[in-house]
Coordinates of N, CA and C and ligand atoms in Angstrom, one line a residue:
M1 N 121.3 17.7 149.8 CA 121.6 18.1 148.4 C 122.5 17.0 147.8
P2 N 122.2 16.4 146.6 CA 123.0 15.4 146.0 C 124.4 15.9 145.9
E3 N 125.4 15.0 146.2 CA 126.8 15.4 146.3 C 127.3 16.0 144.9
Y4 N 126.8 15.5 143.8 CA 127.3 15.9 142.5 C 126.7 17.2 142.0
D5 N 125.7 17.8 142.7 CA 125.1 19.0 142.3 C 126.2 20.1 142.1
T6 N 127.1 20.2 143.1 CA 128.1 21.3 143.1 C 129.3 21.1 142.2
V7 N 129.4 19.9 141.7 CA 130.6 19.7 140.8 C 130.2 19.3 139.3
A8 N 128.8 19.4 139.1 CA 128.3 18.9 137.8 C 129.0 19.6 136.7
D9 N 129.2 20.9 136.8 CA 129.8 21.7 135.7 C 131.2 21.3 135.4
L10 N 131.9 20.6 136.3 CA 133.3 20.2 136.1 C 133.4 18.7 135.7
Y11 N 132.2 18.0 135.8 CA 132.3 16.5 135.6 C 132.9 16.1 134.3
D12 N 132.4 16.7 133.2 CA 132.9 16.3 131.9 C 134.3 16.7 131.6
L13 N 134.8 17.7 132.3 CA 136.2 18.1 132.2 C 137.1 17.0 133.0
E14 N 136.5 16.6 134.1 CA 137.3 15.6 134.9 C 137.3 14.2 134.3
Y15 N 136.1 13.8 133.8 CA 136.0 12.4 133.3 C 135.6 12.4 131.9
D16 N 136.6 12.3 131.0 CA 136.3 12.3 129.6 C 136.8 10.9 129.0
H17 N 137.0 9.9 129.8 CA 137.5 8.6 129.3 C 136.4 7.9 128.7
D18 N 136.8 7.0 127.8 CA 135.8 6.2 127.1 C 136.2 4.7 126.9
Y19 N 137.3 4.3 127.7 CA 137.8 3.0 127.6 C 136.7 1.9 128.0
D20 N 135.7 2.3 128.8 CA 134.7 1.3 129.2 C 133.6 1.2 128.2
L21 N 133.5 2.1 127.3 CA 132.3 2.1 126.4 C 132.2 0.8 125.5
P22 N 133.3 0.3 124.9 CA 133.1 -0.9 124.1 C 132.5 -2.0 124.9
F23 N 132.9 -2.1 126.2 CA 132.4 -3.2 127.0 C 130.9 -3.1 127.2
W24 N 130.4 -1.9 127.5 CA 128.9 -1.7 127.7 C 128.2 -1.8 126.4
L25 N 128.8 -1.4 125.3 CA 128.1 -1.5 124.0 C 128.0 -2.9 123.5
A26 N 129.1 -3.7 123.8 CA 129.1 -5.1 123.4 C 128.0 -5.9 124.2
L27 N 127.9 -5.5 125.5 CA 126.9 -6.1 126.3 C 125.5 -5.8 125.9
A28 N 125.3 -4.6 125.5 CA 124.0 -4.2 125.0 C 123.7 -4.9 123.7
Q29 N 124.7 -5.1 122.8 CA 124.5 -5.8 121.6 C 124.1 -7.3 121.9
R30 N 124.8 -7.9 122.9 CA 124.5 -9.3 123.2 C 123.1 -9.4 123.8
E31 N 122.8 -8.5 124.8 CA 121.6 -8.7 125.5 C 120.3 -8.1 124.9
G32 N 120.6 -7.0 124.1 CA 119.5 -6.3 123.5 C 118.9 -5.2 124.4
G33 N 118.1 -4.3 123.9 CA 117.5 -3.3 124.7 C 116.1 -3.7 125.1
P34 N 115.4 -2.9 125.8 CA 115.8 -1.5 126.2 C 116.8 -1.6 127.4
V35 N 117.6 -0.5 127.5 CA 118.7 -0.5 128.5 C 118.4 0.7 129.5
I36 N 118.7 0.4 130.7 CA 118.6 1.5 131.7 C 120.0 1.7 132.4
E37 N 120.4 2.9 132.5 CA 121.6 3.2 133.3 C 121.2 3.9 134.6
W38 N 121.6 3.2 135.7 CA 121.3 3.8 137.1 C 122.5 4.6 137.5
G39 N 122.2 5.9 137.8 CA 123.3 6.8 138.2 C 124.0 7.2 136.9
A40 N 123.2 7.8 136.0 CA 123.7 8.0 134.6 C 124.6 9.3 134.5
G41 N 124.6 10.1 135.5 CA 125.5 11.3 135.4 C 125.1 12.2 134.3
T42 N 126.2 12.6 133.5 CA 125.9 13.6 132.4 C 125.8 12.8 131.1
G43 N 125.5 11.5 131.2 CA 125.2 10.7 130.0 C 126.5 10.1 129.3
R44 N 127.6 10.1 130.0 CA 128.8 9.6 129.4 C 128.7 8.2 128.8
I45 N 127.9 7.3 129.4 CA 127.7 6.0 128.8 C 126.3 5.9 128.2
A46 N 125.3 6.5 128.8 CA 123.9 6.4 128.3 C 123.8 7.0 126.9
I47 N 124.5 8.1 126.6 CA 124.3 8.8 125.3 C 124.9 7.9 124.2
P48 N 126.1 7.4 124.3 CA 126.7 6.6 123.2 C 125.8 5.3 123.0
L49 N 125.2 4.8 124.1 CA 124.4 3.6 123.9 C 123.2 4.0 123.1
A50 N 122.6 5.1 123.4 CA 121.4 5.6 122.6 C 121.8 5.9 121.2
K51 N 123.0 6.5 121.0 CA 123.5 6.7 119.6 C 123.7 5.5 118.8
A52 N 124.0 4.4 119.5 CA 124.2 3.1 118.9 C 122.9 2.4 118.5
G53 N 121.8 3.1 118.8 CA 120.5 2.6 118.4 C 119.6 2.0 119.5
F54 N 120.2 2.0 120.7 CA 119.4 1.3 121.8 C 118.4 2.3 122.4
D55 N 117.3 1.8 122.9 CA 116.3 2.6 123.6 C 116.9 2.7 125.1
V56 N 117.3 3.9 125.5 CA 118.0 4.0 126.8 C 117.3 5.0 127.7
T57 N 117.2 4.5 129.0 CA 116.7 5.4 130.1 C 117.8 5.6 131.0
G58 N 118.0 6.9 131.4 CA 119.1 7.2 132.4 C 118.4 7.8 133.7
V59 N 118.7 7.1 134.8 CA 118.2 7.6 136.1 C 119.3 8.3 136.8
E60 N 119.1 9.5 137.3 CA 120.1 10.3 137.9 C 119.5 11.1 139.0
I61 N 120.2 11.2 140.2 CA 119.6 11.9 141.4 C 120.0 13.4 141.3
S62 N 121.0 13.8 140.6 CA 121.4 15.2 140.6 C 120.8 15.9 139.4
N63 N 120.0 16.9 139.7 CA 119.4 17.7 138.6 C 120.4 18.4 137.7
P64 N 121.4 19.0 138.3 CA 122.4 19.7 137.4 C 123.1 18.7 136.5
M65 N 123.4 17.5 137.0 CA 124.1 16.4 136.2 C 123.1 16.1 135.0
L66 N 121.9 15.8 135.4 CA 120.9 15.5 134.4 C 120.7 16.6 133.3
G67 N 120.7 17.8 133.8 CA 120.5 19.0 132.9 C 121.6 19.0 131.9
L68 N 122.9 18.7 132.3 CA 124.0 18.6 131.3 C 123.8 17.5 130.3
A69 N 123.3 16.3 130.8 CA 123.0 15.2 129.9 C 122.0 15.6 128.9
R70 N 120.9 16.2 129.3 CA 119.8 16.7 128.4 C 120.3 17.6 127.4
K71 N 121.2 18.5 127.8 CA 121.8 19.5 126.8 C 122.6 18.8 125.7
K72 N 123.3 17.7 126.1 CA 124.1 17.0 125.1 C 123.4 16.1 124.2
S73 N 122.3 15.5 124.6 CA 121.5 14.6 123.7 C 120.1 14.4 124.2
K74 N 119.2 14.5 123.3 CA 117.8 14.3 123.6 C 117.4 12.8 123.4
S75 N 118.4 12.0 123.0 CA 118.0 10.6 122.6 C 117.9 9.6 123.7
V76 N 118.2 10.1 124.9 CA 118.0 9.3 126.1 C 116.7 9.7 126.9
R77 N 116.0 8.8 127.4 CA 114.9 9.1 128.3 C 115.4 9.4 129.7
Y78 N 115.4 10.6 130.2 CA 116.0 10.9 131.5 C 114.9 10.9 132.6
V79 N 115.3 10.3 133.7 CA 114.5 10.3 134.9 C 115.3 10.8 136.0
L80 N 114.7 11.9 136.6 CA 115.4 12.5 137.8 C 114.9 11.7 139.0
G81 N 115.8 11.0 139.6 CA 115.3 10.2 140.8 C 116.4 9.4 141.4
D82 N 116.1 8.8 142.5 CA 117.0 8.1 143.3 C 117.0 6.6 142.9
M83 N 118.2 6.0 142.7 CA 118.2 4.7 142.1 C 117.7 3.6 143.1
R84 N 117.5 4.0 144.4 CA 116.9 3.1 145.4 C 115.4 3.0 145.3
S85 N 114.8 4.1 144.7 CA 113.4 4.1 144.7 C 112.7 4.6 143.4
A86 N 113.5 5.0 142.5 CA 112.9 5.6 141.2 C 112.1 4.4 140.5
K87 N 111.0 4.8 139.9 CA 110.1 3.8 139.3 C 109.8 4.1 137.9
P88 N 110.8 4.0 137.0 CA 110.5 4.2 135.5 C 109.4 3.1 135.2
D89 N 108.5 3.6 134.4 CA 107.3 2.7 134.2 C 107.4 1.7 133.1
R90 N 108.6 1.0 133.1 CA 108.8 -0.1 132.2 C 109.9 -1.0 132.7
R91 N 110.1 -2.1 132.0 CA 111.2 -3.0 132.4 C 112.2 -3.2 131.3
Y92 N 113.4 -3.6 131.6 CA 114.6 -3.5 130.7 C 115.3 -4.9 130.6
R93 N 115.9 -5.0 129.4 CA 116.7 -6.2 129.2 C 118.1 -6.1 129.8
L94 N 118.6 -4.9 129.8 CA 120.0 -4.7 130.4 C 119.9 -3.5 131.3
A95 N 120.5 -3.6 132.5 CA 120.7 -2.5 133.4 C 122.2 -2.3 133.6
V96 N 122.6 -1.0 133.6 CA 124.1 -0.7 133.8 C 124.2 0.2 135.0
C97 N 125.1 -0.1 135.9 CA 125.4 0.8 137.0 C 126.9 0.9 137.1
A98 N 127.4 2.0 136.4 CA 128.9 2.0 136.1 C 129.6 3.2 136.7
F99 N 130.9 3.0 136.7 CA 131.8 4.1 137.1 C 131.5 4.6 138.5
N100 N 131.3 3.7 139.4 CA 131.2 4.0 140.9 C 129.9 4.5 141.3
S101 N 128.9 4.6 140.4 CA 127.6 5.0 140.9 C 127.1 4.2 142.0
F102 N 127.4 2.9 142.0 CA 127.0 1.9 143.0 C 127.6 2.3 144.4
L103 N 128.9 2.8 144.3 CA 129.6 3.1 145.5 C 129.1 4.4 146.2
C104 N 128.3 5.1 145.5 CA 127.7 6.3 146.1 C 126.6 6.0 147.1
L105 N 126.2 4.7 147.1 CA 125.2 4.3 148.1 C 125.9 4.1 149.4
P106 N 125.4 4.8 150.4 CA 126.3 4.9 151.6 C 126.2 3.7 152.6
S107 N 125.3 2.8 152.4 CA 125.3 1.6 153.4 C 124.8 0.4 152.7
V108 N 124.9 -0.8 153.4 CA 124.5 -2.0 152.8 C 123.0 -2.0 152.5
D109 N 122.2 -1.3 153.4 CA 120.8 -1.2 153.2 C 120.4 -0.4 152.0
D110 N 121.2 0.6 151.7 CA 121.0 1.4 150.5 C 121.3 0.6 149.3
A111 N 122.4 -0.1 149.4 CA 122.8 -1.0 148.2 C 121.8 -2.0 147.9
L112 N 121.2 -2.6 149.0 CA 120.2 -3.7 148.8 C 118.9 -3.0 148.2
A113 N 118.6 -1.9 148.7 CA 117.4 -1.2 148.2 C 117.5 -1.0 146.7
F114 N 118.7 -0.5 146.3 CA 119.0 -0.3 144.9 C 118.9 -1.6 144.1
L115 N 119.5 -2.7 144.6 CA 119.6 -3.9 143.8 C 118.2 -4.5 143.7
R116 N 117.4 -4.4 144.7 CA 116.0 -4.9 144.6 C 115.2 -4.0 143.6
N117 N 115.4 -2.7 143.6 CA 114.7 -1.9 142.7 C 115.2 -2.2 141.2
A118 N 116.5 -2.4 141.1 CA 117.0 -2.7 139.8 C 116.4 -4.0 139.3
R119 N 116.3 -5.0 140.2 CA 115.8 -6.3 139.8 C 114.3 -6.1 139.3
E120 N 113.5 -5.3 140.1 CA 112.1 -5.1 139.7 C 112.0 -4.5 138.3
H121 N 113.0 -3.8 137.9 CA 112.9 -3.1 136.6 C 113.6 -3.9 135.5
L122 N 113.9 -5.1 135.7 CA 114.5 -6.0 134.7 C 113.4 -6.9 134.2
L123 N 113.4 -7.2 132.9 CA 112.5 -8.2 132.4 C 113.0 -9.6 132.9
P124 N 112.2 -10.6 132.9 CA 112.7 -11.9 133.3 C 113.9 -12.3 132.5
G125 N 115.0 -12.7 133.2 CA 116.2 -13.1 132.5 C 117.1 -11.9 132.1
G126 N 116.6 -10.7 132.5 CA 117.4 -9.5 132.2 C 118.7 -9.5 133.0
L127 N 119.7 -8.7 132.5 CA 121.0 -8.7 133.1 C 121.4 -7.3 133.7
L128 N 122.0 -7.3 134.9 CA 122.5 -6.1 135.5 C 124.0 -6.2 135.5
G129 N 124.7 -5.1 135.0 CA 126.1 -5.0 135.1 C 126.5 -3.9 136.0
I130 N 127.4 -4.2 137.0 CA 127.9 -3.2 137.9 C 129.4 -3.1 137.8
E131 N 129.9 -1.9 137.7 CA 131.3 -1.7 137.7 C 131.7 -0.7 138.7
V132 N 132.7 -1.0 139.6 CA 133.2 -0.1 140.6 C 134.7 -0.2 140.6
S133 N 135.3 0.8 141.2 CA 136.8 0.8 141.4 C 137.1 -0.2 142.5
A134 N 138.2 -0.9 142.3 CA 138.7 -1.8 143.3 C 139.9 -1.2 143.9
F135 N 140.0 -1.2 145.2 CA 141.1 -0.6 146.0 C 141.9 -1.6 146.7
T136 N 143.2 -1.4 146.7 CA 144.1 -2.3 147.4 C 144.1 -1.8 148.9
P137 N 144.5 -2.8 149.8 CA 144.6 -2.3 151.2 C 145.6 -1.2 151.3
E138 N 146.6 -1.3 150.5 CA 147.7 -0.2 150.6 C 147.1 1.2 150.2
E139 N 146.3 1.2 149.2 CA 145.7 2.4 148.7 C 144.8 3.0 149.9
L140 N 144.1 2.1 150.5 CA 143.2 2.6 151.6 C 144.0 3.0 152.8
A141 N 145.0 2.2 153.1 CA 145.9 2.5 154.3 C 146.5 3.9 154.2
E142 N 146.9 4.2 152.9 CA 147.5 5.5 152.7 C 146.6 6.7 153.2
T143 N 145.3 6.4 153.3 CA 144.4 7.5 153.6 C 144.1 7.5 155.1
S144 N 144.7 6.6 155.9 CA 144.4 6.7 157.4 C 145.5 7.6 158.0
G145 N 145.3 8.0 159.2 CA 146.2 9.0 159.8 C 146.0 10.4 159.3
I146 N 147.0 11.2 159.3 CA 146.9 12.6 158.9 C 146.7 12.7 157.4
P147 N 145.6 13.2 156.9 CA 145.4 13.2 155.4 C 146.5 14.0 154.7
A148 N 147.1 13.5 153.7 CA 148.0 14.2 152.9 C 147.3 14.8 151.7
L149 N 147.8 15.9 151.2 CA 147.2 16.5 150.0 C 147.9 15.9 148.7
H150 N 147.0 15.3 147.9 CA 147.5 14.7 146.6 C 147.2 15.6 145.4
H151 N 148.1 15.6 144.5 CA 147.7 16.3 143.2 C 147.1 15.1 142.3
D152 N 145.8 15.2 142.0 CA 145.2 14.1 141.2 C 145.4 14.2 139.7
F153 N 145.2 15.4 139.2 CA 145.5 15.6 137.7 C 145.5 17.0 137.3
T154 N 146.0 17.2 136.1 CA 145.9 18.5 135.4 C 145.1 18.2 134.1
R155 N 144.1 19.0 133.8 CA 143.4 18.9 132.5 C 143.6 20.1 131.7
E156 N 144.2 20.0 130.6 CA 144.4 21.2 129.7 C 143.0 21.4 129.0
L157 N 142.6 22.7 129.1 CA 141.3 23.1 128.5 C 141.5 24.1 127.4
P158 N 140.5 24.2 126.5 CA 140.7 25.2 125.4 C 141.1 26.6 125.9
S159 N 140.5 26.9 127.1 CA 140.8 28.3 127.6 C 141.5 28.3 128.9
G160 N 142.4 27.3 129.2 CA 143.2 27.3 130.4 C 143.4 25.9 130.9
R161 N 143.3 25.7 132.2 CA 143.5 24.3 132.7 C 142.8 24.2 134.0
L162 N 142.5 22.9 134.3 CA 141.8 22.5 135.6 C 142.8 21.7 136.4
E163 N 143.0 22.0 137.6 CA 143.9 21.2 138.5 C 143.0 20.6 139.6
R164 N 143.2 19.4 139.9 CA 142.5 18.8 141.1 C 143.5 18.2 142.1
F165 N 143.2 18.6 143.4 CA 143.9 18.0 144.5 C 142.9 17.4 145.4
S166 N 143.4 16.5 146.3 CA 142.4 15.9 147.2 C 143.1 15.4 148.5
T167 N 142.3 15.3 149.5 CA 142.7 14.5 150.7 C 141.6 13.5 150.9
S168 N 142.0 12.3 151.5 CA 141.0 11.3 151.7 C 141.2 10.7 153.1
R169 N 140.1 10.2 153.6 CA 140.2 9.5 154.9 C 139.3 8.3 154.8
Y170 N 139.9 7.1 155.2 CA 139.1 5.9 155.1 C 138.7 5.4 156.4
D171 N 137.4 5.3 156.6 CA 136.8 4.7 157.8 C 136.6 3.2 157.6
A172 N 137.5 2.4 158.0 CA 137.5 1.0 157.7 C 136.3 0.3 158.3
A173 N 135.8 0.8 159.4 CA 134.6 0.1 160.0 C 133.4 0.3 159.2
A174 N 133.2 1.5 158.6 CA 132.0 1.7 157.8 C 132.3 1.5 156.3
Q175 N 133.5 1.3 156.0 CA 134.0 1.1 154.6 C 133.7 2.4 153.8
L176 N 133.8 3.5 154.5 CA 133.5 4.8 153.8 C 134.8 5.5 153.5
L177 N 135.0 5.9 152.3 CA 136.2 6.7 151.8 C 135.7 8.1 151.6
E178 N 136.1 8.9 152.6 CA 135.6 10.3 152.5 C 136.7 11.2 151.9
M179 N 136.3 11.8 150.7 CA 137.3 12.6 150.0 C 136.9 14.1 150.0
R180 N 137.9 14.9 150.1 CA 137.7 16.4 149.9 C 138.5 16.7 148.7
L181 N 137.7 17.2 147.7 CA 138.4 17.5 146.4 C 138.5 19.0 146.2
F182 N 139.7 19.4 145.9 CA 140.0 20.9 145.7 C 140.2 21.1 144.2
Y183 N 139.4 22.0 143.6 CA 139.5 22.3 142.2 C 140.0 23.7 142.0
E184 N 141.0 23.9 141.1 CA 141.5 25.2 140.7 C 141.4 25.4 139.2
L185 N 140.7 26.4 138.8 CA 140.5 26.7 137.4 C 141.4 27.9 137.0
Y186 N 142.3 27.6 136.0 CA 143.2 28.7 135.6 C 142.8 29.1 134.2
G187 N 143.0 30.4 133.9 CA 142.7 31.0 132.5 C 143.8 30.8 131.6
S188 N 143.7 31.3 130.4 CA 144.7 31.0 129.3 C 146.0 31.7 129.6
E189 N 146.0 32.7 130.5 CA 147.3 33.3 130.8 C 147.9 32.7 132.1
G190 N 147.3 31.6 132.6 CA 147.8 31.0 133.8 C 147.3 31.6 135.0
E191 N 146.3 32.6 134.9 CA 145.9 33.2 136.1 C 144.8 32.4 136.8
L192 N 144.7 32.3 138.1 CA 143.7 31.6 138.9 C 142.4 32.3 138.7
E193 N 141.4 31.6 138.1 CA 140.1 32.2 137.9 C 139.1 31.9 139.1
S194 N 139.2 30.6 139.5 CA 138.3 30.2 140.6 C 138.8 29.0 141.3
K195 N 138.4 28.8 142.5 CA 138.8 27.6 143.2 C 137.6 27.2 144.2
R196 N 137.5 25.9 144.4 CA 136.4 25.5 145.3 C 136.8 24.1 145.9
A197 N 136.1 23.7 146.9 CA 136.3 22.4 147.5 C 134.9 21.7 147.5
N198 N 135.0 20.4 147.4 CA 133.8 19.6 147.4 C 134.0 18.3 148.1
D199 N 133.0 17.9 148.9 CA 133.2 16.6 149.6 C 132.5 15.5 148.9
L200 N 133.1 14.4 148.8 CA 132.5 13.2 148.2 C 132.8 12.0 149.0
T201 N 131.8 11.2 149.3 CA 132.0 10.0 150.1 C 131.6 8.8 149.3
I202 N 132.4 7.7 149.2 CA 132.0 6.5 148.6 C 132.1 5.3 149.6
R203 N 131.3 4.3 149.4 CA 131.4 3.1 150.2 C 132.1 2.0 149.5
V204 N 133.3 1.7 149.9 CA 134.1 0.7 149.3 C 133.5 -0.7 149.4
T205 N 133.4 -1.4 148.3 CA 132.7 -2.7 148.3 C 133.6 -3.7 147.6
G206 N 133.8 -4.9 148.3 CA 134.6 -5.9 147.7 C 133.8 -6.9 146.9
R207 N 134.5 -7.8 146.3 CA 133.9 -8.8 145.4 C 132.9 -9.7 146.1
D208 N 133.3 -10.3 147.2 CA 132.3 -11.2 147.8 C 131.1 -10.6 148.4
E209 N 131.3 -9.4 149.0 CA 130.2 -8.6 149.5 C 129.2 -8.3 148.4
L210 N 129.8 -7.9 147.2 CA 128.9 -7.6 146.1 C 128.1 -8.8 145.6
V211 N 128.8 -9.9 145.5 CA 128.2 -11.2 145.1 C 127.1 -11.6 146.0
L212 N 127.4 -11.5 147.3 CA 126.4 -11.8 148.3 C 125.1 -10.9 148.3
M213 N 125.4 -9.6 148.1 CA 124.3 -8.7 148.0 C 123.4 -9.0 146.8
L214 N 124.1 -9.3 145.7 CA 123.3 -9.6 144.4 C 122.5 -10.9 144.6
R215 N 123.1 -11.9 145.3 CA 122.3 -13.1 145.5 C 121.1 -12.9 146.4
L216 N 121.3 -12.1 147.5 CA 120.2 -11.8 148.4 C 119.1 -11.0 147.7
S217 N 119.5 -10.3 146.6 CA 118.5 -9.5 146.0 C 117.8 -10.2 144.8
G218 N 118.1 -11.5 144.6 CA 117.4 -12.2 143.6 C 118.1 -12.3 142.3
F219 N 119.4 -12.2 142.3 CA 120.2 -12.3 141.1 C 121.1 -13.6 141.1
E220 N 121.4 -14.1 139.9 CA 122.4 -15.1 139.8 C 123.6 -14.5 139.2
V221 N 124.7 -14.5 139.8 CA 126.0 -13.9 139.3 C 126.5 -14.8 138.2
E222 N 126.7 -14.2 137.0 CA 127.1 -14.9 135.9 C 128.6 -14.8 135.6
A223 N 129.1 -13.6 136.0 CA 130.6 -13.3 135.7 C 131.1 -12.2 136.6
I224 N 132.4 -12.4 137.0 CA 133.1 -11.4 137.7 C 134.3 -11.1 136.9
Y225 N 134.6 -9.8 136.6 CA 135.8 -9.5 135.9 C 136.6 -8.4 136.6
G226 N 137.9 -8.4 136.3 CA 138.7 -7.4 136.9 C 139.1 -6.2 135.9
G227 N 138.5 -6.3 134.8 CA 138.7 -5.2 133.8 C 137.8 -5.4 132.6
F228 N 137.9 -4.4 131.7 CA 136.9 -4.3 130.6 C 137.2 -5.2 129.4
E229 N 138.3 -5.9 129.5 CA 138.6 -7.0 128.5 C 138.2 -8.3 129.0
G230 N 137.5 -8.4 130.1 CA 137.1 -9.6 130.7 C 138.2 -10.3 131.5
E231 N 139.2 -9.5 132.0 CA 140.3 -10.1 132.8 C 139.7 -10.7 134.1
P232 N 140.4 -11.7 134.6 CA 140.0 -12.3 135.9 C 140.2 -11.2 137.0
F233 N 139.3 -11.2 138.0 CA 139.4 -10.3 139.1 C 140.5 -10.8 140.1
T234 N 141.5 -10.0 140.3 CA 142.6 -10.4 141.2 C 142.8 -9.3 142.3
A235 N 143.8 -9.6 143.2 CA 144.1 -8.6 144.2 C 144.6 -7.3 143.7
G236 N 145.1 -7.4 142.4 CA 145.7 -6.2 141.8 C 144.8 -5.5 140.8
S237 N 143.5 -5.9 140.7 CA 142.6 -5.3 139.7 C 142.3 -3.9 140.1
D238 N 142.1 -3.1 139.1 CA 141.7 -1.7 139.3 C 140.1 -1.6 139.3
H239 N 139.5 -2.6 138.6 CA 138.1 -2.5 138.5 C 137.5 -3.8 139.0
L240 N 136.2 -3.7 139.4 CA 135.5 -4.9 139.8 C 134.2 -4.8 139.0
I241 N 133.9 -5.8 138.2 CA 132.7 -5.8 137.3 C 131.9 -7.1 137.6
A242 N 130.7 -6.9 137.9 CA 129.8 -8.1 138.1 C 128.7 -8.0 137.1
L243 N 128.4 -9.2 136.5 CA 127.3 -9.3 135.6 C 126.3 -10.3 136.3
A244 N 125.1 -9.9 136.5 CA 124.2 -10.7 137.3 C 122.8 -10.7 136.6
R245 N 122.3 -11.9 136.6 CA 121.0 -12.1 135.8 C 119.8 -12.2 136.8
R246 N 118.7 -11.6 136.5 CA 117.5 -11.7 137.3 C 117.1 -13.1 137.4
A247 N 117.1 -13.7 138.6 CA 116.9 -15.1 138.7 C 115.4 -15.4 138.6
Ligands
SAM1 C1 130.8 8.9 139.3 S1 129.3 9.4 138.6 C2 129.1 8.2 137.3 C3 128.2 8.7 136.2 C4 128.1 7.9 135.0 N1 127.7 6.6 135.3 C5 129.5 7.8 134.3 O1 129.9 6.7 134.0 O2 130.0 8.9 133.9 C6 128.1 8.8 139.8 C7 126.7 9.3 139.6 O3 125.8 8.6 140.4 C8 124.8 9.5 140.8 N2 124.1 9.0 142.0 C9 124.6 8.9 143.2 N3 123.7 8.4 144.1 C10 122.6 8.2 143.3 C11 121.3 7.7 143.6 N4 121.0 7.3 144.9 N5 120.4 7.6 142.6 C12 120.7 8.0 141.4 N6 121.9 8.5 141.0 C13 122.9 8.6 142.0 C14 125.6 10.8 141.1 O4 124.8 11.9 141.2 C15 126.6 10.8 139.9 O5 126.0 11.4 138.8

């Protein structure tokens, strides 16, 4: 079962940020459509791109996530499928794989399968943009040994609040960060309405590994940024963004 199936209903409460949208919109304006988003989730990026007038396809493996995107907007062409193998029947000028969708691929082979598939679906000279979280060794080291429970955030909701806690364990050999997320939903009177736990694993990927994988998959890497303002990528960057053109 896709990992996001069981947390789809909470996704838009957890992730309502839009600081990355101007970056993807500017890229779409520069490159032109059609645009494909691989791992489109509930349409957080795909829908604003479509609203801006681009012809957008969103590929997503989780049916509940895609169902929520469909409810929010009919202006995106949705494809339920795996980014390693889905075959939308057209090719695109711009491909986006953002907000850690790439890190959901659990091995180098899975990442390469996706990159080759993404390349196949780009027009000659088309551009792929990948954005993932960058982790410092200290952040990952924190997660070795006995896992500590962290309070990640509180989200105030119209009818109460959502709290998230987590524990993480980092397997440095496999580069897998295994997280257990604990959600608690409280009602307007502060009463606990429901709680649940969900496991999520991501594969941490560094700059040079990403560059190498892109080259092996037939891309020329045009730019590496450490943030959405085009900052250089450094050891302290929170984001790793790669722009790579179909060679
Ligand atoms: C962190 S969410 C990001 C969603 C969206 N890009 C955003 O910015 O809000 C990662 C998404 O990638 C999807 N995903 C993970 N593995 C996938 C795969 N192999 N094929 C397609 N989608 C996948 C997940 O189901 C999830 O919706």
